[in-house]
Amino acid sequence: MDTAKLERITATAWRIPPHDGMHVPGIVYADEYLIADMDDKVCQQVCNVAKLPGIVEASYAMPDAHWGYGFPIGGVAAFDPEAGGVVSAGGVGFDISCGVRTMLTGLPANRVVEVRDTLADALYAEIPVGLGSTGHLHVVGEEMDAMLLGGARWAVEQGYGDAADLERIEERGRMAGAEPATVSDRAKTRQRDEVGTLGSGNHYLEVQQVAEILLPDVAEVFGLREGDAVVTIHCGSRGLGHQIGTEFLREMVETAGEHGIALPDRELACAPIESALGRRYLGAMRAGINCAFANREVIGHLARQVFARVLPEARLDLLFDVSHNTCKEEAHPVAGESAARRLFVHRKGATRAFGAGDPALPEPLRAVGQPVLIGGSMGTASYVLVGTPRDGGHAFRSACHGAGRALSRHAALRRWRGRDIVNDLEQRGIAIRSPSMRGVAEEAPGAYKDIDAVVEVAERAGLARRVARLTPMICVKG
Amino acid sequence: MSKLASTDGAAGWEHFEHGADVGLRAWGPTLEAMLEQAGIALTAAVTCPASVRPSERIAIEIRGRDPETLLYDWLNSLVYEMAVDRLLFARFQVHRRDGGLAAEAWGEPIDVARHAPAVEVKGATYTALNVSRLPDGGWLGECVIDV
């Protein structure tokens, strides 16, 4: 990114002064190295978001930001409904509530190493993964609506999951305000066989080792012990979320003019929060969040069943479940103001990161803050961070979500062969299971930014603190 | 934008780079031919189109006139059919009708061993969405798909 037009305000934050119709400045969290590698299009997209009606404080980009659709991936923006603020289908994205959950096995990693290939094969056989796979459940009619209203609670009621999991999921496993009637029949049809499927692309299930503890007091509360094995799942709302995104994006593009909105980019399609379309989208998007909650809960249950067979001493207690493509109604003080405002916070490839004392967090997490789960890619590390207490001016208590891509799929395919990557990772003790070697090449570890640098900057910027570093042992990839 | 200035009456497709995803570029002497090529480019994001047998036929109807919206709706209709019936498509025939398009797509159910699908397409987006005429009267279409 060309930094000539940016003001460096701290070692880890760059400000883009408002220009050309921006209502607020842009703020990009990065050090000099991350900012140099960031695409200029991220800057352009941060500026475009700042032009949307009712945006408050700033248009933010996290340290892992890369070129997305309308919003940068790694973008955070909040809108005030009282000031004509909007909700944007493009600002949430196609994979509504895509997210990460981490479960604790309570076992040392060497117990996994002993059965690694058996466990990898069993997980790959049991968890539906990749294009064309179907879930264990066939969900239609009233059952579909119950799932869209109930989220992870619905999954637990169906016998897929554990009631103790619910308080370890954002919104306690059930997003309020979901309106299944606003979700089209096509979206529901697309989901009927996809509940409990992992999907493809960058979605995965990994068995990881806690390689390093960086914040011992918090790690203890989280139940993370150095050398232990954990299971991490990355996936979202599957076909239902994708279809909701596709349909509302189109409708918001078509009606932007009627709402008096001049879109700087069609992909920023949006509608006033206080409009019929805005409310309808919120009802559908919240149903999509519940779909993602249910999906991850079911997959977590399938993983538990596999472990019960292969490694019966493993517990698989849920540490936490975060979402990173959402729009949430939250109260935050806007920088320079003392009272909190009711805002609609879009996090597109960004994670909510509530700090200690936040009433949204369950005990005992309230004492230390929310686990912020940062997914890596096959060969690279993942991280567990913790949210930090903050008042305004810090991206509405948000943090990064992953490493972020550095190379396109196209470029990755030119550079690597999937089989070589699988062999290389095997040499390093990492077992890959995937239906597609081309998919593995497109998701090559080298196609991603340096995750260690991304989370280090997130910590220095005060967005979240590093608790533990995780390294992969098994990766089941769609 | 494409370097393409002329189709020479031929139709074709290619992928172009997008940060996290895949860009589709298709061209042809007519809007219909361009859309058919865009369908092949969509399949090629998932698997080698030559590996897909055109053994099953489905029909797709799309309403609308704006060429860019037609491309968006066409690709998203194919994404929907691929997802719901777990199909891959190899061959397309698009006809213009009053008020929209009537199209047919031929393909087969996904065979994971044979097709080794690389990605699942979530949807066609408005990013870089462009349909324009070439100097020789041909049609060019571009769209980024979210995978």
XYZ file of C-alpha atoms in Angstrom:
625
model
C 0.000 0.000 0.000
C 1.254 3.473 -0.837
C 1.674 5.148 2.557
C 2.188 8.636 1.133
C -1.467 9.554 1.724
C -1.615 7.955 5.181
C -0.873 9.556 8.543
C 0.925 7.240 10.902
C -0.770 7.822 14.263
C 0.930 5.072 16.284
C 3.483 2.339 15.564
C 0.580 0.083 14.567
C -2.152 2.391 13.216
C -2.454 4.476 10.047
C -5.116 7.105 9.442
C -6.637 7.970 6.086
C -8.010 11.514 6.392
C -11.587 11.933 5.114
C -11.668 12.957 1.454
C -13.943 12.602 -1.574
C -17.158 12.201 0.409
C -15.860 10.089 3.306
C -17.942 10.807 6.436
C -15.257 9.481 8.793
C -11.542 8.695 8.513
C -10.147 5.276 7.715
C -7.943 3.514 10.262
C -5.707 0.624 9.225
C -4.004 -1.411 11.964
C -0.611 -2.543 10.670
C 3.086 -2.080 11.229
C 5.366 -0.769 8.472
C 5.835 -4.276 7.047
C 2.188 -5.337 6.973
C 1.122 -1.995 5.510
C 3.780 -2.239 2.787
C 2.446 -5.656 1.748
C -1.218 -4.649 1.911
C -2.973 -4.212 -1.436
C -3.844 -0.611 -2.405
C -7.358 -1.897 -2.983
C -7.714 -2.381 0.793
C -7.187 1.366 1.199
C -9.732 2.082 -1.528
C -12.274 -0.252 0.069
C -11.727 1.270 3.542
C -12.423 4.697 1.979
C -15.537 3.447 0.156
C -17.009 2.045 3.387
C -16.411 5.466 5.019
C -18.779 6.986 2.428
C -21.803 4.914 3.507
C -24.628 6.748 5.319
C -24.639 6.810 9.113
C -21.124 5.403 9.638
C -19.600 6.497 12.951
C -16.075 6.997 14.257
C -14.008 5.381 11.507
C -13.863 2.723 8.814
C -11.427 0.170 10.216
C -9.143 -2.487 8.714
C -7.563 -5.182 10.870
C -3.902 -6.260 10.507
C -4.930 -9.254 8.332
C -6.944 -7.098 5.894
C -6.973 -8.012 2.227
C -8.951 -7.164 -0.894
C -12.539 -8.306 -0.421
C -15.967 -7.564 -1.849
C -16.993 -3.982 -1.170
C -15.686 -4.178 2.385
C -12.101 -5.312 2.785
C -11.821 -8.741 4.402
C -10.731 -7.647 7.850
C -13.048 -4.614 7.755
C -15.045 -3.250 10.701
C -17.638 -0.469 10.472
C -20.493 0.625 12.746
C -23.645 2.471 11.727
C -26.083 4.503 13.813
C -29.745 3.822 12.942
C -30.692 7.248 14.369
C -28.357 8.897 11.863
C -29.677 7.125 8.775
C -27.235 4.260 9.245
C -27.303 1.265 6.936
C -26.982 -2.488 7.077
C -24.990 -3.959 4.193
C -25.330 -7.480 2.818
C -21.932 -6.939 1.203
C -20.532 -5.855 4.570
C -21.471 -9.212 6.076
C -20.561 -11.274 3.045
C -21.750 -14.511 1.495
C -20.637 -16.799 4.285
C -22.750 -15.345 7.077
C -21.324 -16.053 10.539
C -18.414 -18.045 9.197
C -16.382 -18.708 12.301
C -14.075 -20.816 14.406
C -14.550 -23.048 17.433
C -11.865 -24.696 19.522
C -12.440 -27.722 21.756
C -10.071 -28.971 24.458
C -9.193 -32.676 24.461
C -7.598 -32.560 27.925
C -4.947 -34.957 26.580
C -1.285 -34.443 25.791
C -0.515 -34.223 22.082
C 1.587 -37.386 22.131
C -1.601 -39.391 22.700
C -2.827 -38.006 19.353
C 0.513 -38.734 17.693
C 0.175 -42.418 18.651
C -3.103 -42.774 16.741
C -2.624 -39.917 14.282
C -3.390 -41.643 10.990
C -6.297 -43.664 12.399
C -7.758 -40.483 13.849
C -7.177 -38.501 10.636
C -8.853 -41.207 8.529
C -11.804 -41.484 10.928
C -12.371 -37.711 11.027
C -12.145 -37.539 7.232
C -14.612 -40.434 6.896
C -17.104 -39.144 9.449
C -17.211 -35.383 8.815
C -18.815 -34.444 5.485
C -16.266 -32.319 3.698
C -15.874 -30.736 0.269
C -18.176 -30.042 -2.636
C -20.991 -32.523 -3.095
C -20.912 -33.908 0.449
C -24.186 -34.217 2.360
C -24.860 -34.021 6.072
C -26.231 -36.697 8.400
C -29.424 -34.670 8.821
C -32.069 -33.877 6.225
C -33.750 -30.682 7.427
C -36.918 -29.329 5.812
C -40.154 -27.470 6.598
C -40.879 -26.623 10.230
C -37.654 -28.297 11.293
C -35.684 -25.893 9.079
C -37.463 -22.923 10.681
C -36.776 -24.349 14.143
C -33.082 -24.624 13.254
C -33.014 -21.033 11.966
C -34.606 -19.825 15.214
C -32.744 -22.077 17.604
C -29.154 -22.183 16.326
C -26.857 -24.375 18.419
C -29.691 -24.901 20.932
C -31.657 -26.621 18.189
C -28.680 -28.872 17.446
C -28.382 -29.813 21.136
C -32.123 -30.571 21.273
C -31.660 -32.890 18.287
C -28.988 -34.792 20.193
C -26.085 -33.222 18.269
C -24.112 -31.416 20.913
C -23.945 -30.721 24.583
C -26.010 -28.187 26.591
C -22.802 -27.099 28.346
C -21.502 -25.850 24.976
C -24.130 -23.128 24.654
C -22.691 -20.532 26.984
C -19.357 -20.916 25.168
C -20.879 -19.697 21.890
C -21.489 -16.038 21.023
C -25.106 -15.068 21.808
C -25.183 -18.232 23.943
C -25.711 -20.289 20.832
C -28.923 -18.640 19.683
C -29.080 -15.318 17.833
C -32.177 -13.373 18.839
C -34.222 -11.603 16.178
C -33.968 -14.297 13.507
C -36.942 -14.357 11.126
C -37.088 -17.636 9.184
C -39.982 -16.232 7.119
C -37.586 -13.719 5.538
C -35.322 -16.540 4.301
C -36.268 -17.622 0.769
C -37.343 -21.139 -0.162
C -34.283 -21.358 -2.400
C -31.986 -20.629 0.536
C -33.742 -23.270 2.643
C -33.626 -25.793 -0.207
C -29.902 -25.196 -0.601
C -29.424 -26.011 3.086
C -31.631 -29.104 3.406
C -28.714 -31.570 3.170
C -25.903 -29.253 4.312
C -26.420 -29.038 8.082
C -23.276 -30.440 9.665
C -21.068 -30.154 6.568
C -17.688 -28.449 6.581
C -17.698 -26.970 3.068
C -14.507 -26.266 1.148
C -12.100 -23.439 0.331
C -10.340 -22.322 3.493
C -12.678 -24.288 5.778
C -11.147 -27.075 7.823
C -11.079 -29.218 10.921
C -7.694 -29.395 12.607
C -6.268 -31.316 15.521
C -3.644 -29.004 16.965
C -1.027 -28.936 19.659
C -0.710 -26.099 22.158
C 2.843 -25.225 21.173
C 3.382 -22.191 23.379
C 1.612 -20.392 26.196
C 2.068 -16.619 26.030
C -0.259 -15.469 28.811
C -0.249 -18.143 31.555
C -2.954 -16.689 33.847
C -5.496 -16.392 31.058
C -4.469 -19.724 29.522
C -5.247 -21.392 32.835
C -8.755 -19.937 32.882
C -9.204 -21.027 29.257
C -8.030 -24.550 30.152
C -5.104 -24.374 27.696
C -2.000 -26.312 28.776
C 1.250 -26.397 26.856
C 1.637 -29.675 24.997
C -2.073 -30.532 25.041
C -4.112 -31.365 21.947
C -7.106 -29.274 20.865
C -9.586 -29.537 17.981
C -10.441 -26.462 15.905
C -13.244 -26.191 13.345
C -13.546 -23.379 10.770
C -16.772 -23.174 8.758
C -19.922 -21.125 8.333
C -23.573 -21.054 7.339
C -23.153 -23.172 4.200
C -25.554 -22.857 1.268
C -28.228 -21.040 3.247
C -25.943 -18.148 4.126
C -24.544 -17.980 0.607
C -28.032 -17.810 -0.898
C -29.222 -15.133 1.564
C -26.154 -13.078 0.658
C -26.698 -13.503 -3.088
C -30.372 -12.544 -2.975
C -30.166 -9.580 -0.601
C -27.071 -8.193 -2.301
C -29.009 -8.062 -5.561
C -32.090 -6.516 -3.955
C -30.004 -3.896 -2.141
C -28.197 -2.976 -5.372
C -31.531 -2.574 -7.179
C -33.143 -0.432 -4.448
C -30.189 1.699 -3.280
C -31.382 4.605 -5.444
C -34.879 4.465 -3.960
C -33.332 4.801 -0.506
C -31.280 7.784 -1.675
C -27.993 5.883 -1.368
C -25.239 6.449 -3.924
C -23.116 3.286 -3.801
C -19.377 3.866 -4.284
C -19.178 0.172 -5.247
C -22.166 -2.101 -5.986
C -20.740 -4.729 -3.674
C -21.388 -2.282 -0.788
C -25.108 -2.769 -1.428
C -27.003 -1.717 1.666
C -30.321 -0.453 2.980
C -31.230 1.840 5.871
C -31.450 -0.126 9.133
C -34.809 1.571 9.669
C -36.329 0.398 6.375
C -38.467 -2.615 5.465
C -35.616 -4.112 3.438
C -33.055 -3.415 6.160
C -35.219 -5.117 8.771
C -35.932 -8.040 6.464
C -32.229 -8.539 5.814
C -31.440 -8.394 9.530
C -34.068 -11.098 10.178
C -32.620 -13.319 7.446
C -28.974 -12.646 8.343
C -29.674 -13.540 11.993
C -31.279 -16.785 10.792
C -28.038 -17.345 8.872
C -26.059 -16.828 12.105
C -28.180 -19.519 13.774
C -27.560 -21.806 10.806
C -23.796 -21.380 11.288
C -24.123 -21.992 15.061
C -26.085 -25.200 14.385
C -23.617 -26.274 11.740
C -20.548 -25.930 13.950
C -22.366 -27.563 16.869
C -23.238 -30.613 14.746
C -19.687 -30.898 13.370
C -18.327 -30.588 16.911
C -20.596 -33.461 17.913
C -19.362 -35.594 15.003
C -15.777 -34.897 16.058
C -16.639 -36.006 19.611
C -18.090 -39.266 18.274
C -14.884 -39.979 16.364
C -12.718 -39.249 19.393
C -14.975 -41.416 21.575
C -14.090 -44.332 19.303
C -10.418 -43.644 18.607
C -9.270 -41.838 21.751
C -11.999 -42.344 24.358
C -10.204 -40.456 27.156
C -10.511 -37.193 25.202
C -13.135 -34.767 26.538
C -13.560 -32.183 23.762
C -14.961 -29.438 25.993
C -15.797 -26.318 24.023
C -13.383 -23.462 24.752
C -15.335 -20.984 22.629
C -17.048 -20.417 19.271
C -16.557 -17.095 17.438
C -18.105 -15.712 14.258
C -16.274 -13.421 11.862
C -18.805 -12.393 9.179
C -21.638 -10.653 10.996
C -23.610 -7.507 11.665
C -24.517 -7.223 15.359
C -26.559 -4.675 17.261
C -24.303 -3.565 20.121
C -23.848 -0.590 22.452
C -20.517 1.200 22.195
C -19.343 4.674 23.115
C -18.198 6.438 19.949
C -14.759 8.068 20.324
C -15.060 11.432 22.055
C -18.483 10.625 23.586
C -19.188 9.338 27.076
C -22.568 7.611 26.603
C -22.860 4.424 24.578
C -24.838 4.491 21.335
C -26.892 1.680 19.819
C -24.893 0.688 16.758
C -24.964 -1.963 14.039
C -21.391 -3.245 13.904
C -20.313 -4.990 10.704
C -17.367 -7.333 11.085
C -16.295 -8.705 7.723
C -13.474 -11.147 8.335
C -13.036 -9.697 11.804
C -13.723 -11.149 15.250
C -15.617 -9.705 18.179
C -13.111 -9.306 21.022
C -14.894 -8.391 24.253
C -12.698 -7.678 27.249
C -12.871 -8.714 30.895
C -16.020 -7.685 32.729
C -18.259 -7.674 29.678
C -21.741 -8.848 30.699
C -22.101 -10.749 27.406
C -19.431 -13.194 28.596
C -20.239 -16.209 30.777
C -18.409 -16.991 33.992
C -15.519 -17.762 34.292
C -14.539 -16.022 31.039
C -15.907 -12.699 32.301
C -12.949 -12.449 34.672
C -10.396 -12.489 31.840
C -12.131 -11.645 28.545
C -13.415 -13.400 25.444
C -11.331 -16.034 23.668
C -10.533 -14.728 20.172
C -9.759 -17.680 17.913
C -7.450 -16.936 14.981
C -7.311 -19.601 12.312
C -4.160 -20.282 10.362
C -3.831 -22.455 7.293
C -2.675 -26.067 6.975
C 1.008 -25.710 7.761
C 0.969 -22.558 9.829
C 0.137 -21.777 13.417
C -3.223 -20.694 14.802
C -3.647 -18.516 17.865
C -5.912 -18.052 20.827
C -6.074 -14.392 21.843
C -8.117 -12.677 24.522
C -10.173 -9.505 24.154
C -8.986 -6.429 26.039
C -11.183 -3.922 27.888
C -11.466 -0.708 25.870
C -13.627 2.365 25.512
C -14.265 3.579 21.975
C -11.604 4.261 19.406
C -10.558 0.629 19.068
C -12.719 -0.695 16.297
C -15.714 -1.415 18.524
C -13.907 -4.167 20.376
C -12.861 -6.177 17.338
C -9.720 -8.040 16.317
C -8.337 -9.870 13.304
C -9.678 -13.265 12.163
C -6.854 -15.154 10.480
C -3.673 -14.751 8.573
C -5.310 -13.283 5.484
C -4.287 -14.240 1.969
C -1.083 -12.874 0.508
C -1.359 -14.659 -2.874
C -4.409 -15.331 -5.042
C -5.566 -18.905 -5.736
C -4.385 -18.417 -9.296
C -0.871 -17.460 -8.172
C -0.806 -20.303 -5.626
C -1.693 -22.855 -8.329
C 1.176 -21.622 -10.473
C 3.614 -21.919 -7.606
C 2.728 -25.183 -5.835
C 1.471 -28.705 -6.438
C -0.946 -30.141 -3.879
C 0.839 -33.493 -3.667
C 4.178 -31.784 -2.884
C 2.532 -29.761 -0.122
C 0.966 -32.864 1.423
C 4.353 -34.646 1.333
C 6.167 -31.639 2.728
C 3.700 -31.292 5.595
C 3.874 -35.047 6.270
C 7.644 -34.612 6.729
C 6.831 -32.033 9.381
C 4.426 -34.397 11.127
C 1.206 -32.892 9.794
C -1.352 -35.249 8.227
C -3.564 -33.716 5.510
C -6.831 -35.290 4.363
C -8.602 -33.606 1.436
C -10.663 -34.650 -1.591
C -8.734 -32.281 -3.870
C -4.997 -31.831 -4.403
C -5.748 -28.693 -6.410
C -7.701 -27.377 -3.410
C -4.659 -28.081 -1.209
C -2.404 -26.153 -3.621
C -4.799 -23.185 -3.664
C -4.724 -23.169 0.140
C -0.932 -23.611 0.390
C 0.492 -22.276 3.659
C 2.748 -19.957 1.653
C -0.295 -18.260 0.082
C -1.104 -16.687 3.439
C 0.425 -13.789 5.326
C 2.696 -14.442 8.255
C 0.161 -15.111 11.017
C 2.777 -14.532 13.738
C 3.259 -10.967 12.462
C -0.508 -10.370 12.192
C -1.291 -11.352 15.795
C 1.779 -9.573 17.131
C 0.550 -6.353 15.545
C -2.994 -7.003 16.825
C -1.504 -7.205 20.329
C 0.704 -4.124 19.977
C -2.296 -2.210 18.627
C -4.257 -3.119 21.759
C -6.940 -5.092 19.872
C -6.347 -8.361 21.757
C -3.567 -10.151 23.651
C -1.889 -13.425 22.690
C -2.700 -16.331 24.995
C -1.489 -19.423 23.135
C 0.031 -20.508 19.863
C -1.314 -23.691 18.278
C 0.369 -25.821 15.614
C -1.411 -28.402 13.423
C -1.066 -32.181 13.646
C -4.038 -33.223 11.490
C -5.890 -31.078 8.941
C -9.123 -32.230 7.280
C -9.670 -29.840 4.411
C -12.665 -29.352 2.127
C -10.067 -4.782 -17.665
C -9.234 -7.298 -20.295
C -6.602 -6.719 -22.932
C -9.106 -8.299 -25.266
C -10.043 -6.074 -28.178
C -11.578 -8.554 -30.559
C -13.154 -11.986 -30.405
C -12.447 -12.723 -34.078
C -15.849 -14.320 -33.997
C -14.585 -16.893 -31.499
C -15.761 -17.574 -27.977
C -13.580 -18.303 -24.985
C -12.913 -17.821 -21.304
C -10.114 -17.376 -18.794
C -9.636 -16.802 -15.087
C -8.134 -13.619 -13.712
C -6.652 -12.966 -10.302
C -8.574 -11.698 -7.322
C -7.094 -11.432 -3.829
C -8.911 -14.273 -2.091
C -11.013 -15.672 -4.898
C -11.377 -16.243 -8.622
C -12.238 -13.864 -11.454
C -14.086 -15.181 -14.508
C -13.690 -13.581 -17.924
C -15.710 -14.807 -20.899
C -16.222 -13.577 -24.433
C -18.131 -14.452 -27.554
C -19.718 -13.037 -30.681
C -23.106 -12.785 -28.950
C -24.324 -12.187 -25.394
C -25.594 -15.783 -25.374
C -22.213 -17.195 -26.444
C -20.455 -15.115 -23.798
C -22.797 -16.445 -21.090
C -22.183 -20.026 -22.239
C -18.426 -19.452 -21.890
C -18.946 -17.905 -18.445
C -20.656 -21.168 -17.460
C -17.571 -23.155 -18.497
C -15.304 -20.728 -16.636
C -17.467 -21.298 -13.530
C -17.056 -25.087 -13.782
C -13.315 -24.623 -14.344
C -13.021 -22.907 -10.947
C -14.135 -26.224 -9.431
C -12.718 -28.906 -11.717
C -11.453 -29.538 -15.240
C -14.526 -28.974 -17.471
C -13.379 -31.769 -19.821
C -13.787 -34.254 -16.944
C -17.527 -33.523 -16.691
C -19.854 -35.732 -18.752
C -22.909 -33.969 -20.182
C -25.313 -36.762 -19.252
C -28.061 -34.821 -17.427
C -29.919 -31.749 -18.623
C -31.497 -29.001 -16.576
C -33.395 -25.896 -17.720
C -32.872 -22.415 -16.294
C -35.001 -19.326 -16.916
C -33.910 -15.827 -16.008
C -35.915 -12.647 -16.183
C -34.371 -9.244 -16.793
C -32.708 -7.113 -19.449
C -29.633 -5.480 -17.969
C -26.677 -7.520 -19.325
C -24.645 -7.289 -16.121
C -27.564 -8.409 -13.989
C -28.165 -11.249 -16.456
C -24.571 -12.423 -15.968
C -24.929 -12.174 -12.155
C -28.247 -14.054 -12.198
C -27.016 -16.659 -14.708
C -23.933 -17.558 -12.683
C -25.893 -17.574 -9.423
C -28.563 -19.822 -10.963
C -25.845 -22.280 -11.958
C -24.316 -22.066 -8.453
C -27.750 -22.845 -7.018
C -28.332 -25.857 -9.286
C -24.822 -27.146 -8.582
C -25.437 -26.903 -4.845
C -28.971 -28.275 -4.659
C -28.571 -31.199 -7.070
C -24.809 -31.683 -6.487
C -24.131 -31.347 -10.188
C -21.273 -30.087 -12.317
C -21.980 -28.700 -15.782
C -19.976 -29.172 -18.958
C -22.087 -27.678 -21.729
C -24.510 -24.769 -21.966
C -26.977 -23.394 -24.440
C -28.394 -19.929 -23.824
C -31.249 -18.369 -25.799
C -32.589 -14.865 -25.478
C -36.308 -14.713 -24.816
C -38.636 -11.779 -24.409
C -37.889 -10.420 -20.968
C -34.900 -12.614 -20.243
C -33.045 -15.828 -20.979
C -33.987 -19.465 -21.441
C -31.027 -21.768 -21.004
C -30.090 -25.398 -20.765
C -27.107 -26.874 -18.971
C -25.780 -30.428 -19.334
C -23.702 -32.118 -16.690
C -23.500 -34.929 -14.169
C -23.530 -35.513 -10.406
C -20.241 -34.730 -8.673
C -17.938 -37.722 -8.489
C -15.397 -36.714 -5.830
C -12.810 -39.296 -6.930
C -12.947 -38.314 -10.599
C -13.645 -34.563 -10.364
C -11.606 -33.838 -7.190
C -13.484 -30.552 -6.741
C -11.058 -27.845 -5.619
C -13.572 -25.409 -4.193
C -17.261 -24.851 -3.645
C -18.565 -21.663 -5.234
C -20.572 -19.639 -2.708
C -21.870 -17.106 -5.198
C -21.161 -14.700 -8.049
C -20.500 -11.184 -6.768
C -20.779 -7.619 -8.023
C -17.009 -7.226 -7.645
C -15.498 -6.348 -11.023
C -18.844 -7.275 -12.587
C -18.735 -5.960 -16.119
C -20.450 -6.723 -19.405
C -19.327 -4.658 -22.349
C -19.208 -4.679 -26.130
C -15.941 -5.177 -27.960
C -14.947 -3.033 -30.945
C -15.846 -5.877 -33.314
C -19.345 -6.132 -31.850
C -18.528 -9.125 -29.638
C -19.416 -9.405 -25.964
C -17.110 -9.460 -22.953
C -18.225 -10.470 -19.461
C -16.283 -10.386 -16.170
C -17.251 -11.382 -12.658
C -15.499 -12.389 -9.425
C -16.916 -15.461 -7.707
C -16.669 -16.048 -3.969
C -15.199 -19.471 -3.228
